[in-house]
PDB file of C-alpha atoms in Angstrom:
ATOM      1  CA  MET A1115       2.739  24.490  -7.335  1.00  0.00           C
ATOM      2  CA  SER A1116       6.543  24.107  -5.791  1.00  0.00           C
ATOM      3  CA  ASN A1117       7.885  20.613  -5.258  1.00  0.00           C
ATOM      4  CA  GLN A1118       7.721  20.709  -1.691  1.00  0.00           C
ATOM      5  CA  MET A1119       3.705  21.698  -1.760  1.00  0.00           C
ATOM      6  CA  SER A1120       3.502  18.918  -4.411  1.00  0.00           C
ATOM      7  CA  VAL A1121       4.752  16.460  -2.127  1.00  0.00           C
ATOM      8  CA  VAL A1122       2.727  17.698   0.822  1.00  0.00           C
ATOM      9  CA  PHE A1123      -0.522  17.579  -1.196  1.00  0.00           C
ATOM     10  CA  ALA A1124       0.389  13.927  -2.577  1.00  0.00           C
ATOM     11  CA  ILE A1125       0.684  12.563   1.019  1.00  0.00           C
ATOM     12  CA  ALA A1126      -2.322  14.174   2.201  1.00  0.00           C
ATOM     13  CA  ALA A1127      -4.376  12.914  -0.567  1.00  0.00           C
ATOM     14  CA  TYR A1128      -2.762   9.282  -0.552  1.00  0.00           C
ATOM     15  CA  GLY A1129      -3.669   9.434   3.462  1.00  0.00           C
ATOM     16  CA  LEU A1130      -7.117  10.456   3.010  1.00  0.00           C
ATOM     17  CA  CYS A1131      -7.765   7.630   0.452  1.00  0.00           C
ATOM     18  CA  SER A1132      -5.359   5.045   2.573  1.00  0.00           C
ATOM     19  CA  SER A1133      -7.065   5.533   5.631  1.00  0.00           C
ATOM     20  CA  SER A1134     -10.603   4.741   4.529  1.00  0.00           C
ATOM     21  CA  MET A1135      -9.643   2.039   1.775  1.00  0.00           C
ATOM     22  CA  LEU A1136      -8.902  -0.539   4.538  1.00  0.00           C
ATOM     23  CA  PHE A1137     -11.979   0.323   6.579  1.00  0.00           C
ATOM     24  CA  LEU A1138     -14.187   0.184   3.597  1.00  0.00           C
ATOM     25  CA  ASN A1139     -12.946  -3.431   2.729  1.00  0.00           C
ATOM     26  CA  LYS A1140     -13.404  -4.674   6.170  1.00  0.00           C
ATOM     27  CA  LEU A1141     -17.097  -3.448   6.123  1.00  0.00           C
ATOM     28  CA  SER A1142     -17.620  -5.122   2.634  1.00  0.00           C
ATOM     29  CA  VAL A1143     -16.574  -8.675   3.724  1.00  0.00           C
ATOM     30  CA  SER A1144     -18.239  -8.541   7.194  1.00  0.00           C
ATOM     31  CA  TYR A1145     -21.408  -6.245   6.887  1.00  0.00           C
ATOM     32  CA  MET A1146     -24.057  -9.103   6.350  1.00  0.00           C
ATOM     33  CA  PRO A1147     -24.528 -11.036   9.412  1.00  0.00           C
ATOM     34  CA  ASP A1148     -25.186 -14.149   7.866  1.00  0.00           C
ATOM     35  CA  GLU A1149     -21.761 -15.550   6.607  1.00  0.00           C
ATOM     36  CA  GLU A1150     -23.052 -17.720   3.814  1.00  0.00           C
ATOM     37  CA  LEU A1151     -24.607 -14.763   2.141  1.00  0.00           C
ATOM     38  CA  ARG A1152     -21.338 -12.258   2.248  1.00  0.00           C
ATOM     39  CA  LEU A1153     -19.823 -11.110  -0.741  1.00  0.00           C
ATOM     40  CA  LEU A1154     -16.571 -12.681  -0.725  1.00  0.00           C
ATOM     41  CA  PRO A1155     -13.089 -11.021  -1.140  1.00  0.00           C
ATOM     42  CA  GLY A1156     -12.581 -11.835  -4.468  1.00  0.00           C
ATOM     43  CA  PRO A1157     -15.987 -10.986  -6.056  1.00  0.00           C
ATOM     44  CA  ILE A1158     -15.426  -7.494  -4.312  1.00  0.00           C
ATOM     45  CA  SER A1159     -11.901  -6.916  -5.573  1.00  0.00           C
ATOM     46  CA  CYS A1160     -12.870  -7.669  -9.342  1.00  0.00           C
ATOM     47  CA  MET A1161     -15.606  -5.123  -8.876  1.00  0.00           C
ATOM     48  CA  GLN A1162     -13.026  -2.507  -7.664  1.00  0.00           C
ATOM     49  CA  LEU A1163     -10.568  -3.203 -10.344  1.00  0.00           C
ATOM     50  CA  LEU A1164     -13.473  -3.154 -13.259  1.00  0.00           C
ATOM     51  CA  PHE A1165     -15.113   0.197 -12.009  1.00  0.00           C
ATOM     52  CA  ALA A1166     -11.144   1.677 -11.976  1.00  0.00           C
ATOM     53  CA  VAL A1167     -10.529   0.243 -15.536  1.00  0.00           C
ATOM     54  CA  VAL A1168     -13.991   1.751 -16.886  1.00  0.00           C
ATOM     55  CA  PHE A1169     -12.983   4.951 -14.997  1.00  0.00           C
ATOM     56  CA  CYS A1170      -9.684   5.277 -16.922  1.00  0.00           C
ATOM     57  CA  ILE A1171     -11.483   4.405 -20.090  1.00  0.00           C
ATOM     58  CA  GLY A1172     -13.903   7.186 -19.367  1.00  0.00           C
ATOM     59  CA  LEU A1173     -11.201   9.883 -18.970  1.00  0.00           C
ATOM     60  CA  LYS A1174      -9.431   8.689 -22.261  1.00  0.00           C
ATOM     61  CA  PHE A1175     -12.831   9.027 -24.191  1.00  0.00           C
ATOM     62  CA  ALA A1176     -13.447  12.499 -22.662  1.00  0.00           C
ATOM     63  CA  LYS A1177     -10.115  13.649 -23.862  1.00  0.00           C
ATOM     64  CA  LEU A1178      -9.020  14.583 -20.127  1.00  0.00           C
ATOM     65  CA  THR A1179      -5.857  12.243 -19.997  1.00  0.00           C
ATOM     66  CA  THR A1180      -3.828  10.472 -22.595  1.00  0.00           C
ATOM     67  CA  TYR A1181      -2.000   7.466 -22.075  1.00  0.00           C
ATOM     68  CA  ASP A1182       1.249   7.921 -24.369  1.00  0.00           C
ATOM     69  CA  GLY A1183       4.400   5.753 -23.687  1.00  0.00           C
ATOM     70  CA  ILE A1184       2.912   2.109 -23.241  1.00  0.00           C
ATOM     71  CA  SER A1185       5.611  -0.021 -24.492  1.00  0.00           C
ATOM     72  CA  LYS A1186       5.799  -3.848 -24.716  1.00  0.00           C
ATOM     73  CA  LYS A1187       8.369  -3.527 -21.937  1.00  0.00           C
ATOM     74  CA  VAL A1188       6.426  -1.391 -19.964  1.00  0.00           C
ATOM     75  CA  MET A1189       3.505  -3.697 -20.539  1.00  0.00           C
ATOM     76  CA  GLN A1190       5.460  -6.606 -19.171  1.00  0.00           C
ATOM     77  CA  MET A1191       6.575  -4.776 -16.247  1.00  0.00           C
ATOM     78  CA  TYR A1192       2.902  -3.777 -15.413  1.00  0.00           C
ATOM     79  CA  THR A1193       2.085  -7.335 -15.880  1.00  0.00           C
ATOM     80  CA  LEU A1194       4.478  -8.502 -13.493  1.00  0.00           C
ATOM     81  CA  TYR A1195       3.507  -5.729 -10.900  1.00  0.00           C
ATOM     82  CA  GLY A1196       0.018  -6.815 -11.375  1.00  0.00           C
ATOM     83  CA  VAL A1197       0.646 -10.216 -10.190  1.00  0.00           C
ATOM     84  CA  LEU A1198       2.070  -8.937  -6.933  1.00  0.00           C
ATOM     85  CA  PHE A1199      -0.681  -6.225  -6.720  1.00  0.00           C
ATOM     86  CA  VAL A1200      -3.303  -9.133  -6.960  1.00  0.00           C
ATOM     87  CA  GLY A1201      -1.558 -11.184  -4.511  1.00  0.00           C
ATOM     88  CA  SER A1202      -1.401  -8.443  -2.103  1.00  0.00           C
ATOM     89  CA  VAL A1203      -5.010  -7.319  -2.427  1.00  0.00           C
ATOM     90  CA  TYR A1204      -6.452 -10.930  -2.263  1.00  0.00           C
ATOM     91  CA  ALA A1205      -4.481 -11.835   0.486  1.00  0.00           C
ATOM     92  CA  SER A1206      -5.246  -8.443   2.599  1.00  0.00           C
ATOM     93  CA  MET A1207      -8.805  -9.302   1.786  1.00  0.00           C
ATOM     94  CA  GLN A1208      -8.771 -12.694   3.207  1.00  0.00           C
ATOM     95  CA  ALA A1209      -7.003 -11.596   6.169  1.00  0.00           C
ATOM     96  CA  LEU A1210      -9.729  -9.159   6.926  1.00  0.00           C
ATOM     97  CA  LYS A1211     -12.257 -11.988   6.931  1.00  0.00           C
ATOM     98  CA  VAL A1212     -10.579 -13.793   9.885  1.00  0.00           C
ATOM     99  CA  SER A1213      -8.740 -10.905  11.722  1.00  0.00           C
ATOM    100  CA  ASN A1214      -9.382  -7.499  13.091  1.00  0.00           C
ATOM    101  CA  VAL A1215      -8.107  -4.168  10.879  1.00  0.00           C
ATOM    102  CA  GLU A1216      -5.414  -3.705  13.681  1.00  0.00           C
ATOM    103  CA  THR A1217      -3.703  -6.843  13.007  1.00  0.00           C
ATOM    104  CA  GLN A1218      -3.146  -6.167   9.298  1.00  0.00           C
ATOM    105  CA  ILE A1219      -1.851  -2.388  10.188  1.00  0.00           C
ATOM    106  CA  VAL A1220       0.830  -3.889  12.513  1.00  0.00           C
ATOM    107  CA  PHE A1221       2.112  -6.160  10.070  1.00  0.00           C
ATOM    108  CA  ARG A1222       1.801  -3.282   7.453  1.00  0.00           C
ATOM    109  CA  SER A1223       3.833  -1.358   9.793  1.00  0.00           C
ATOM    110  CA  ALA A1224       6.699  -3.655   9.972  1.00  0.00           C
ATOM    111  CA  SER A1225       7.055  -3.796   6.086  1.00  0.00           C
ATOM    112  CA  PRO A1226       9.276  -0.558   5.903  1.00  0.00           C
ATOM    113  CA  ILE A1227      12.044  -2.529   7.965  1.00  0.00           C
ATOM    114  CA  ALA A1228      12.135  -5.044   4.964  1.00  0.00           C
ATOM    115  CA  VAL A1229      11.273  -2.217   2.238  1.00  0.00           C
ATOM    116  CA  SER A1230      14.547  -0.375   3.621  1.00  0.00           C
ATOM    117  CA  VAL A1231      16.772  -3.179   2.865  1.00  0.00           C
ATOM    118  CA  LEU A1232      15.223  -3.706  -0.683  1.00  0.00           C
ATOM    119  CA  ASP A1233      15.675   0.153  -1.011  1.00  0.00           C
ATOM    120  CA  PHE A1234      19.407  -0.157  -0.265  1.00  0.00           C
ATOM    121  CA  MET A1235      20.076  -3.307  -2.341  1.00  0.00           C
ATOM    122  CA  PHE A1236      18.038  -2.410  -5.401  1.00  0.00           C
ATOM    123  CA  LEU A1237      17.024   1.081  -5.407  1.00  0.00           C
ATOM    124  CA  GLY A1238      20.598   2.999  -4.749  1.00  0.00           C
ATOM    125  CA  ARG A1239      19.562   4.432  -1.606  1.00  0.00           C
ATOM    126  CA  GLU A1240      21.704   4.586   1.832  1.00  0.00           C
ATOM    127  CA  LEU A1241      20.754   2.539   4.694  1.00  0.00           C
ATOM    128  CA  PRO A1242      18.407   4.360   7.407  1.00  0.00           C
ATOM    129  CA  SER A1243      20.577   6.884   9.347  1.00  0.00           C
ATOM    130  CA  GLY A1244      20.709   6.436  13.193  1.00  0.00           C
ATOM    131  CA  ARG A1245      17.273   8.210  13.696  1.00  0.00           C
ATOM    132  CA  SER A1246      15.472   6.250  10.918  1.00  0.00           C
ATOM    133  CA  LEU A1247      17.057   3.141  12.529  1.00  0.00           C
ATOM    134  CA  LEU A1248      15.597   4.200  15.795  1.00  0.00           C
ATOM    135  CA  SER A1249      12.098   4.194  14.051  1.00  0.00           C
ATOM    136  CA  LEU A1250      12.452   1.060  12.620  1.00  0.00           C
ATOM    137  CA  VAL A1251      13.334  -0.638  15.595  1.00  0.00           C
ATOM    138  CA  GLY A1252      10.382   1.308  17.294  1.00  0.00           C
ATOM    139  CA  ILE A1253       8.077  -0.414  14.868  1.00  0.00           C
ATOM    140  CA  LEU A1254       9.552  -3.758  15.303  1.00  0.00           C
ATOM    141  CA  VAL A1255       9.148  -3.457  19.191  1.00  0.00           C
ATOM    142  CA  GLY A1256       5.544  -2.507  18.613  1.00  0.00           C
ATOM    143  CA  ALA A1257       4.808  -5.313  16.594  1.00  0.00           C
ATOM    144  CA  VAL A1258       5.994  -8.022  18.578  1.00  0.00           C
ATOM    145  CA  ALA A1259       4.244  -6.251  21.694  1.00  0.00           C
ATOM    146  CA  TYR A1260       1.128  -6.380  19.458  1.00  0.00           C
ATOM    147  CA  VAL A1261       1.822 -10.340  18.533  1.00  0.00           C
ATOM    148  CA  LEU A1262       2.098 -11.111  22.182  1.00  0.00           C
ATOM    149  CA  THR A1263      -1.093  -9.413  23.061  1.00  0.00           C
ATOM    150  CA  ASP A1264      -3.338 -10.616  20.255  1.00  0.00           C
ATOM    151  CA  SER A1265      -5.965 -13.365  21.371  1.00  0.00           C
ATOM    152  CA  GLU A1266      -5.856 -14.731  18.141  1.00  0.00           C
ATOM    153  CA  PHE A1267      -2.036 -15.539  18.232  1.00  0.00           C
ATOM    154  CA  LYS A1268      -2.568 -16.883  21.695  1.00  0.00           C
ATOM    155  CA  MET A1269      -5.192 -19.409  20.592  1.00  0.00           C
ATOM    156  CA  THR A1270      -3.876 -20.508  17.511  1.00  0.00           C
ATOM    157  CA  GLY A1271      -0.139 -19.466  16.967  1.00  0.00           C
ATOM    158  CA  PHE A1272       1.127 -18.238  14.075  1.00  0.00           C
ATOM    159  CA  THR A1273      -1.380 -20.177  12.023  1.00  0.00           C
ATOM    160  CA  ALA A1274      -3.593 -17.083  12.782  1.00  0.00           C
ATOM    161  CA  TYR A1275      -1.237 -14.949  10.720  1.00  0.00           C
ATOM    162  CA  THR A1276      -0.920 -16.972   7.320  1.00  0.00           C
ATOM    163  CA  TRP A1277      -2.808 -14.750   5.039  1.00  0.00           C
ATOM    164  CA  ILE A1278      -1.416 -11.516   6.804  1.00  0.00           C
ATOM    165  CA  SER A1279       2.187 -12.809   6.384  1.00  0.00           C
ATOM    166  CA  ILE A1280       1.653 -13.487   2.752  1.00  0.00           C
ATOM    167  CA  TYR A1281       0.518 -10.124   2.371  1.00  0.00           C
ATOM    168  CA  PHE A1282       3.417  -8.797   4.406  1.00  0.00           C
ATOM    169  CA  VAL A1283       5.768 -10.477   1.784  1.00  0.00           C
ATOM    170  CA  LEU A1284       3.947  -9.405  -1.260  1.00  0.00           C
ATOM    171  CA  ILE A1285       3.537  -6.016  -0.135  1.00  0.00           C
ATOM    172  CA  CYS A1286       7.218  -5.454   0.340  1.00  0.00           C
ATOM    173  CA  ALA A1287       8.090  -6.617  -2.903  1.00  0.00           C
ATOM    174  CA  GLU A1288       5.363  -4.449  -4.381  1.00  0.00           C
ATOM    175  CA  MET A1289       6.374  -1.339  -2.741  1.00  0.00           C
ATOM    176  CA  THR A1290      10.026  -1.986  -3.989  1.00  0.00           C
ATOM    177  CA  ILE A1291       9.029  -2.850  -7.938  1.00  0.00           C
ATOM    178  CA  GLY A1292       6.688  -0.232  -7.925  1.00  0.00           C
ATOM    179  CA  LYS A1293       9.189   2.744  -7.183  1.00  0.00           C
ATOM    180  CA  HIS A1294      11.587   1.206  -9.447  1.00  0.00           C
ATOM    181  CA  MET A1295       8.850   1.212 -12.380  1.00  0.00           C
ATOM    182  CA  MET A1296       8.180   4.895 -11.530  1.00  0.00           C
ATOM    183  CA  SER A1297      11.551   5.836 -11.995  1.00  0.00           C
ATOM    184  CA  ASN A1298      12.507   3.678 -15.028  1.00  0.00           C
ATOM    185  CA  TYR A1299       9.261   3.177 -17.043  1.00  0.00           C
ATOM    186  CA  LYS A1300       7.578   6.499 -16.843  1.00  0.00           C
ATOM    187  CA  ILE A1301       4.614   6.857 -19.129  1.00  0.00           C
ATOM    188  CA  SER A1302       2.788  10.111 -20.129  1.00  0.00           C
ATOM    189  CA  SER A1303      -0.020  10.026 -17.240  1.00  0.00           C
ATOM    190  CA  ILE A1304      -0.285   8.861 -13.906  1.00  0.00           C
ATOM    191  CA  TRP A1305      -3.757   7.561 -15.007  1.00  0.00           C
ATOM    192  CA  GLY A1306      -1.856   5.292 -17.367  1.00  0.00           C
ATOM    193  CA  SER A1307      -0.207   3.388 -14.337  1.00  0.00           C
ATOM    194  CA  VAL A1308      -3.540   3.495 -12.793  1.00  0.00           C
ATOM    195  CA  LEU A1309      -5.154   1.794 -15.907  1.00  0.00           C
ATOM    196  CA  LEU A1310      -2.530  -0.507 -16.549  1.00  0.00           C
ATOM    197  CA  THR A1311      -2.389  -1.614 -12.948  1.00  0.00           C
ATOM    198  CA  ASN A1312      -5.966  -2.462 -12.724  1.00  0.00           C
ATOM    199  CA  ALA A1313      -6.186  -3.667 -16.211  1.00  0.00           C
ATOM    200  CA  THR A1314      -3.407  -6.507 -15.748  1.00  0.00           C
ATOM    201  CA  ALA A1315      -4.787  -7.502 -12.322  1.00  0.00           C
ATOM    202  CA  LEU A1316      -8.274  -7.796 -13.310  1.00  0.00           C
ATOM    203  CA  PRO A1317      -8.094 -11.159 -15.208  1.00  0.00           C
ATOM    204  CA  GLN A1318      -5.656 -12.305 -12.668  1.00  0.00           C
ATOM    205  CA  MET A1319      -7.944 -11.321  -9.780  1.00  0.00           C
ATOM    206  CA  PHE A1320     -11.087 -13.120 -11.469  1.00  0.00           C
ATOM    207  CA  LEU A1321      -9.220 -16.319 -12.306  1.00  0.00           C
ATOM    208  CA  LEU A1322      -7.729 -16.391  -8.809  1.00  0.00           C
ATOM    209  CA  SER A1323     -11.105 -15.864  -7.205  1.00  0.00           C
ATOM    210  CA  PHE A1324     -13.022 -18.293  -9.584  1.00  0.00           C
ATOM    211  CA  GLY A1325     -10.390 -20.844  -9.053  1.00  0.00           C
ATOM    212  CA  ARG A1326     -10.867 -20.720  -5.329  1.00  0.00           C
ATOM    213  CA  GLY A1327     -14.523 -21.201  -6.080  1.00  0.00           C
ATOM    214  CA  GLU A1328     -15.661 -17.680  -4.697  1.00  0.00           C
ATOM    215  CA  PHE A1329     -17.856 -17.076  -7.446  1.00  0.00           C
ATOM    216  CA  LYS A1330     -19.784 -20.166  -6.986  1.00  0.00           C
ATOM    217  CA  ASP A1331     -22.557 -18.578  -4.580  1.00  0.00           C
ATOM    218  CA  PHE A1332     -22.177 -15.019  -6.000  1.00  0.00           C
ATOM    219  CA  PRO A1333     -25.490 -14.610  -7.392  1.00  0.00           C
ATOM    220  CA  LEU A1334     -27.221 -15.836  -4.349  1.00  0.00           C
ATOM    221  CA  ALA A1335     -24.851 -13.440  -2.187  1.00  0.00           C
ATOM    222  CA  VAL A1336     -25.884 -10.503  -4.559  1.00  0.00           C
ATOM    223  CA  SER A1337     -29.526 -11.373  -4.281  1.00  0.00           C
ATOM    224  CA  HIS A1338     -29.397 -10.536  -0.897  1.00  0.00           C
ATOM    225  CA  VAL A1339     -27.129  -7.421  -0.913  1.00  0.00           C
ATOM    226  CA  SER A1340     -28.699  -4.498   0.996  1.00  0.00           C
ATOM    227  CA  PRO A1341     -28.439  -1.165  -0.381  1.00  0.00           C
ATOM    228  CA  VAL A1342     -26.423   0.211   2.266  1.00  0.00           C
ATOM    229  CA  LEU A1343     -23.762  -2.868   1.407  1.00  0.00           C
ATOM    230  CA  TRP A1344     -24.153  -1.796  -2.313  1.00  0.00           C
ATOM    231  CA  PHE A1345     -23.259   1.893  -1.363  1.00  0.00           C
ATOM    232  CA  ILE A1346     -20.246   0.749   0.724  1.00  0.00           C
ATOM    233  CA  VAL A1347     -19.116  -1.436  -2.238  1.00  0.00           C
ATOM    234  CA  LEU A1348     -19.423   1.686  -4.518  1.00  0.00           C
ATOM    235  CA  CYS A1349     -17.380   3.888  -2.018  1.00  0.00           C
ATOM    236  CA  SER A1350     -14.930   1.081  -1.938  1.00  0.00           C
ATOM    237  CA  CYS A1351     -14.588   1.382  -5.529  1.00  0.00           C
ATOM    238  CA  MET A1352     -14.431   4.856  -5.868  1.00  0.00           C
ATOM    239  CA  VAL A1353     -11.685   5.087  -3.095  1.00  0.00           C
ATOM    240  CA  GLY A1354      -9.807   2.203  -4.715  1.00  0.00           C
ATOM    241  CA  THR A1355      -9.590   4.180  -8.077  1.00  0.00           C
ATOM    242  CA  LEU A1356      -8.428   7.363  -6.588  1.00  0.00           C
ATOM    243  CA  ILE A1357      -5.762   5.381  -4.196  1.00  0.00           C
ATOM    244  CA  GLY A1358      -4.480   4.158  -7.434  1.00  0.00           C
ATOM    245  CA  TRP A1359      -3.703   7.648  -8.640  1.00  0.00           C
ATOM    246  CA  THR A1360      -2.697   9.234  -5.360  1.00  0.00           C
ATOM    247  CA  GLY A1361      -0.284   6.057  -4.684  1.00  0.00           C
ATOM    248  CA  TRP A1362       1.044   6.032  -7.925  1.00  0.00           C
ATOM    249  CA  ASN A1363       1.677   9.987  -7.718  1.00  0.00           C
ATOM    250  CA  CYS A1364       2.787   9.685  -4.365  1.00  0.00           C
ATOM    251  CA  ARG A1365       5.211   6.987  -5.078  1.00  0.00           C
ATOM    252  CA  SER A1366       6.715   8.945  -8.200  1.00  0.00           C
ATOM    253  CA  LEU A1367       7.782  11.846  -5.188  1.00  0.00           C
ATOM    254  CA  VAL A1368       9.513   9.687  -2.464  1.00  0.00           C
ATOM    255  CA  SER A1369      11.534   6.605  -1.743  1.00  0.00           C
ATOM    256  CA  ALA A1370       9.848   3.002  -1.581  1.00  0.00           C
ATOM    257  CA  THR A1371      10.391   3.231   2.375  1.00  0.00           C
ATOM    258  CA  SER A1372       9.198   6.434   3.154  1.00  0.00           C
ATOM    259  CA  TYR A1373       5.924   5.684   0.700  1.00  0.00           C
ATOM    260  CA  THR A1374       5.545   2.559   2.616  1.00  0.00           C
ATOM    261  CA  LEU A1375       5.691   4.305   6.176  1.00  0.00           C
ATOM    262  CA  ILE A1376       3.321   6.932   4.587  1.00  0.00           C
ATOM    263  CA  GLY A1377       0.878   4.419   4.380  1.00  0.00           C
ATOM    264  CA  VAL A1378       1.475   3.336   7.845  1.00  0.00           C
ATOM    265  CA  VAL A1379       0.825   6.499   9.607  1.00  0.00           C
ATOM    266  CA  ASN A1380      -2.098   7.158   7.483  1.00  0.00           C
ATOM    267  CA  LYS A1381      -3.629   4.155   9.140  1.00  0.00           C
ATOM    268  CA  LEU A1382      -4.423   6.104  12.317  1.00  0.00           C
ATOM    269  CA  LEU A1383      -7.801   7.191  10.950  1.00  0.00           C
ATOM    270  CA  THR A1384      -8.517   3.782  10.028  1.00  0.00           C
ATOM    271  CA  VAL A1385      -8.052   2.415  13.762  1.00  0.00           C
ATOM    272  CA  ILE A1386     -10.254   5.129  15.023  1.00  0.00           C
ATOM    273  CA  LEU A1387     -12.847   4.299  12.610  1.00  0.00           C
ATOM    274  CA  SER A1388     -12.349   0.643  13.555  1.00  0.00           C
ATOM    275  CA  VAL A1389     -13.014   1.132  17.133  1.00  0.00           C
ATOM    276  CA  PHE A1390     -16.133   3.024  16.779  1.00  0.00           C
ATOM    277  CA  PHE A1391     -17.613   1.332  14.311  1.00  0.00           C
ATOM    278  CA  LEU A1392     -16.445  -2.292  13.864  1.00  0.00           C
ATOM    279  CA  GLU A1393     -17.389  -4.640  16.814  1.00  0.00           C
ATOM    280  CA  LYS A1394     -14.166  -6.814  16.236  1.00  0.00           C
ATOM    281  CA  HIS A1395     -11.181  -4.986  17.209  1.00  0.00           C
ATOM    282  CA  ALA A1396      -7.860  -5.045  19.276  1.00  0.00           C
ATOM    283  CA  SER A1397      -7.792  -4.760  23.249  1.00  0.00           C
ATOM    284  CA  PHE A1398      -6.408  -1.693  24.634  1.00  0.00           C
ATOM    285  CA  GLU A1399      -2.879  -3.364  25.151  1.00  0.00           C
ATOM    286  CA  GLY A1400      -3.100  -4.230  21.114  1.00  0.00           C
ATOM    287  CA  LEU A1401      -3.844  -0.716  20.365  1.00  0.00           C
ATOM    288  CA  ALA A1402      -1.274   0.768  22.635  1.00  0.00           C
ATOM    289  CA  SER A1403       1.486  -1.603  20.599  1.00  0.00           C
ATOM    290  CA  LEU A1404      -0.243  -0.215  17.389  1.00  0.00           C
ATOM    291  CA  GLY A1405       0.152   3.236  18.582  1.00  0.00           C
ATOM    292  CA  LEU A1406       3.941   2.630  19.297  1.00  0.00           C
ATOM    293  CA  CYS A1407       4.255   1.616  15.887  1.00  0.00           C
ATOM    294  CA  ILE A1408       2.323   4.657  14.281  1.00  0.00           C
ATOM    295  CA  ALA A1409       4.524   6.837  16.599  1.00  0.00           C
ATOM    296  CA  ALA A1410       7.682   5.517  15.654  1.00  0.00           C
ATOM    297  CA  SER A1411       7.179   5.854  11.988  1.00  0.00           C
ATOM    298  CA  THR A1412       6.575   9.590  12.351  1.00  0.00           C
ATOM    299  CA  ILE A1413      10.375  10.224  13.329  1.00  0.00           C
ATOM    300  CA  TYR A1414      11.833   8.325  10.123  1.00  0.00           C
ATOM    301  CA  ARG A1415      13.675  10.449   7.572  1.00  0.00           C
ATOM    302  CA  GLN A1416      14.217   9.344   3.914  1.00  0.00           C
ATOM    303  CA  PRO A1417      17.909   8.642   3.423  1.00  0.00           C
ATOM    304  CA  PRO A1418      19.820  10.086   0.259  1.00  0.00           C
ATOM    305  CA  MET A1419      20.558   8.453  -2.829  1.00  0.00           C
ATOM    306  CA  ARG A1420      23.991   6.866  -2.969  1.00  0.00           C
ATOM    307  CA  SER A1421      24.750   8.975  -5.974  1.00  0.00           C
ATOM    308  CA  GLU A1422      23.876  11.969  -4.144  1.00  0.00           C
ATOM    309  CA  LYS A1423      26.080  11.521  -1.468  1.00  0.00           C
ATOM    310  CA  ASN A1424      28.979  10.639  -3.399  1.00  0.00           C
ATOM    311  CA  GLU A1425      28.542  13.732  -5.313  1.00  0.00           C
ATOM    312  CA  GLU A1426      28.190  15.679  -2.139  1.00  0.00           C
ATOM    313  CA  LEU A1427      31.480  14.081  -0.638  1.00  0.00           C
ATOM    314  CA  THR A1428      33.024  14.751  -4.074  1.00  0.00           C
ATOM    315  CA  GLY A1429      32.267  18.518  -3.821  1.00  0.00           C
ATOM    316  CA  ILE A1430      33.445  18.496  -0.025  1.00  0.00           C
ATOM    317  CA  GLU A1431      36.849  16.911  -1.286  1.00  0.00           C
ATOM    318  CA  ILE A1432      37.162  19.492  -4.052  1.00  0.00           C
ATOM    319  CA  ALA A1433      36.448  22.512  -1.891  1.00  0.00           C
ATOM    320  CA  GLU A1434      39.157  20.904   0.893  1.00  0.00           C
ATOM    321  CA  GLU A1435      41.585  20.516  -1.882  1.00  0.00           C
ATOM    322  CA  GLY A1436      40.972  24.416  -3.094  1.00  0.00           C
ATOM    323  CA  LYS A1437      41.404  25.739   0.374  1.00  0.00           C
ATOM    324  CA  SER A1438      44.903  23.584   0.644  1.00  0.00           C
ATOM    325  CA  LEU A1439      45.932  25.005  -2.736  1.00  0.00           C
ATOM    326  CA  LYS A1440      45.066  28.703  -1.623  1.00  0.00           C
ATOM    327  CA  ASN A1441      46.971  27.854   1.824  1.00  0.00           C
ATOM    328  CA  SER A1442      50.195  26.579   0.014  1.00  0.00           C
ATOM    329  CA  GLU A1443      49.826  29.446  -2.339  1.00  0.00           C
ATOM    330  CA  ALA A1444      49.870  32.010   0.622  1.00  0.00           C
ATOM    331  CA  VAL A1445      53.142  30.346   1.940  1.00  0.00           C
TER     332      VAL A1445
END
């Protein structure tokens, strides 16, 4: 498979998983009509992480993959990444309890603005071009417009966005560090990245959820879970595992900002599912603002590495010097 086709496949696979994961998580935390009998975000996340770990171990025993190259330094980096991963997943799930899917997508849409700066500061990329800057400005305008039309913001102000704001900060840091790890701490298999991410995140997620009392009524909630809800949770576990592989694979092929933007564009399917299957979703004005965010994302172009640009400029300078030398010899 050519490099270009590999990128297309990676984006398409990640897109399919990314589009459905947020919708499944929203269903998981809101499906039961009685709020007291609902599964809470922490236990659901723990089930998803445990499923991924068991699946990765199963691949190892089936000799379908290897996990070579896992050094002490790699473990330390993945533990740090796990802290950000757990924080972003937990904040995302908490935000889904109190807000609609579109609100989270809008905040996710604004994250490339911050990630592009982090890309420049820490990962050696150029700042966005004029076209890409226009894309980021369009995303910002759409996000601001959404906030101004959001009924929850009108009622409670920025307190309605506490969890989603925490998610925004953590996801920006997670995207940047994740790209740094794929570039500098490579292991033999992408499934190895999935295993380390989930294995380091599982105990952290459990302790966080247990400490916040989310397992207190877990036996009662489990006893009232319907077969349909178990099916939804199982689907979220499978998609969560696949999004791990497709996400790390996609991250290895594109910049941190491009990876973040791909996740934004992929949420278009999530919006469609939300409108048709969820009772609580954004107003027409809010959906139009979200559409602007997604449309603006499509014109973004990945900036080159500064080292690549310097090499290109050096090549041009050498070529110009060669021309000058030829001209002087002709004279």
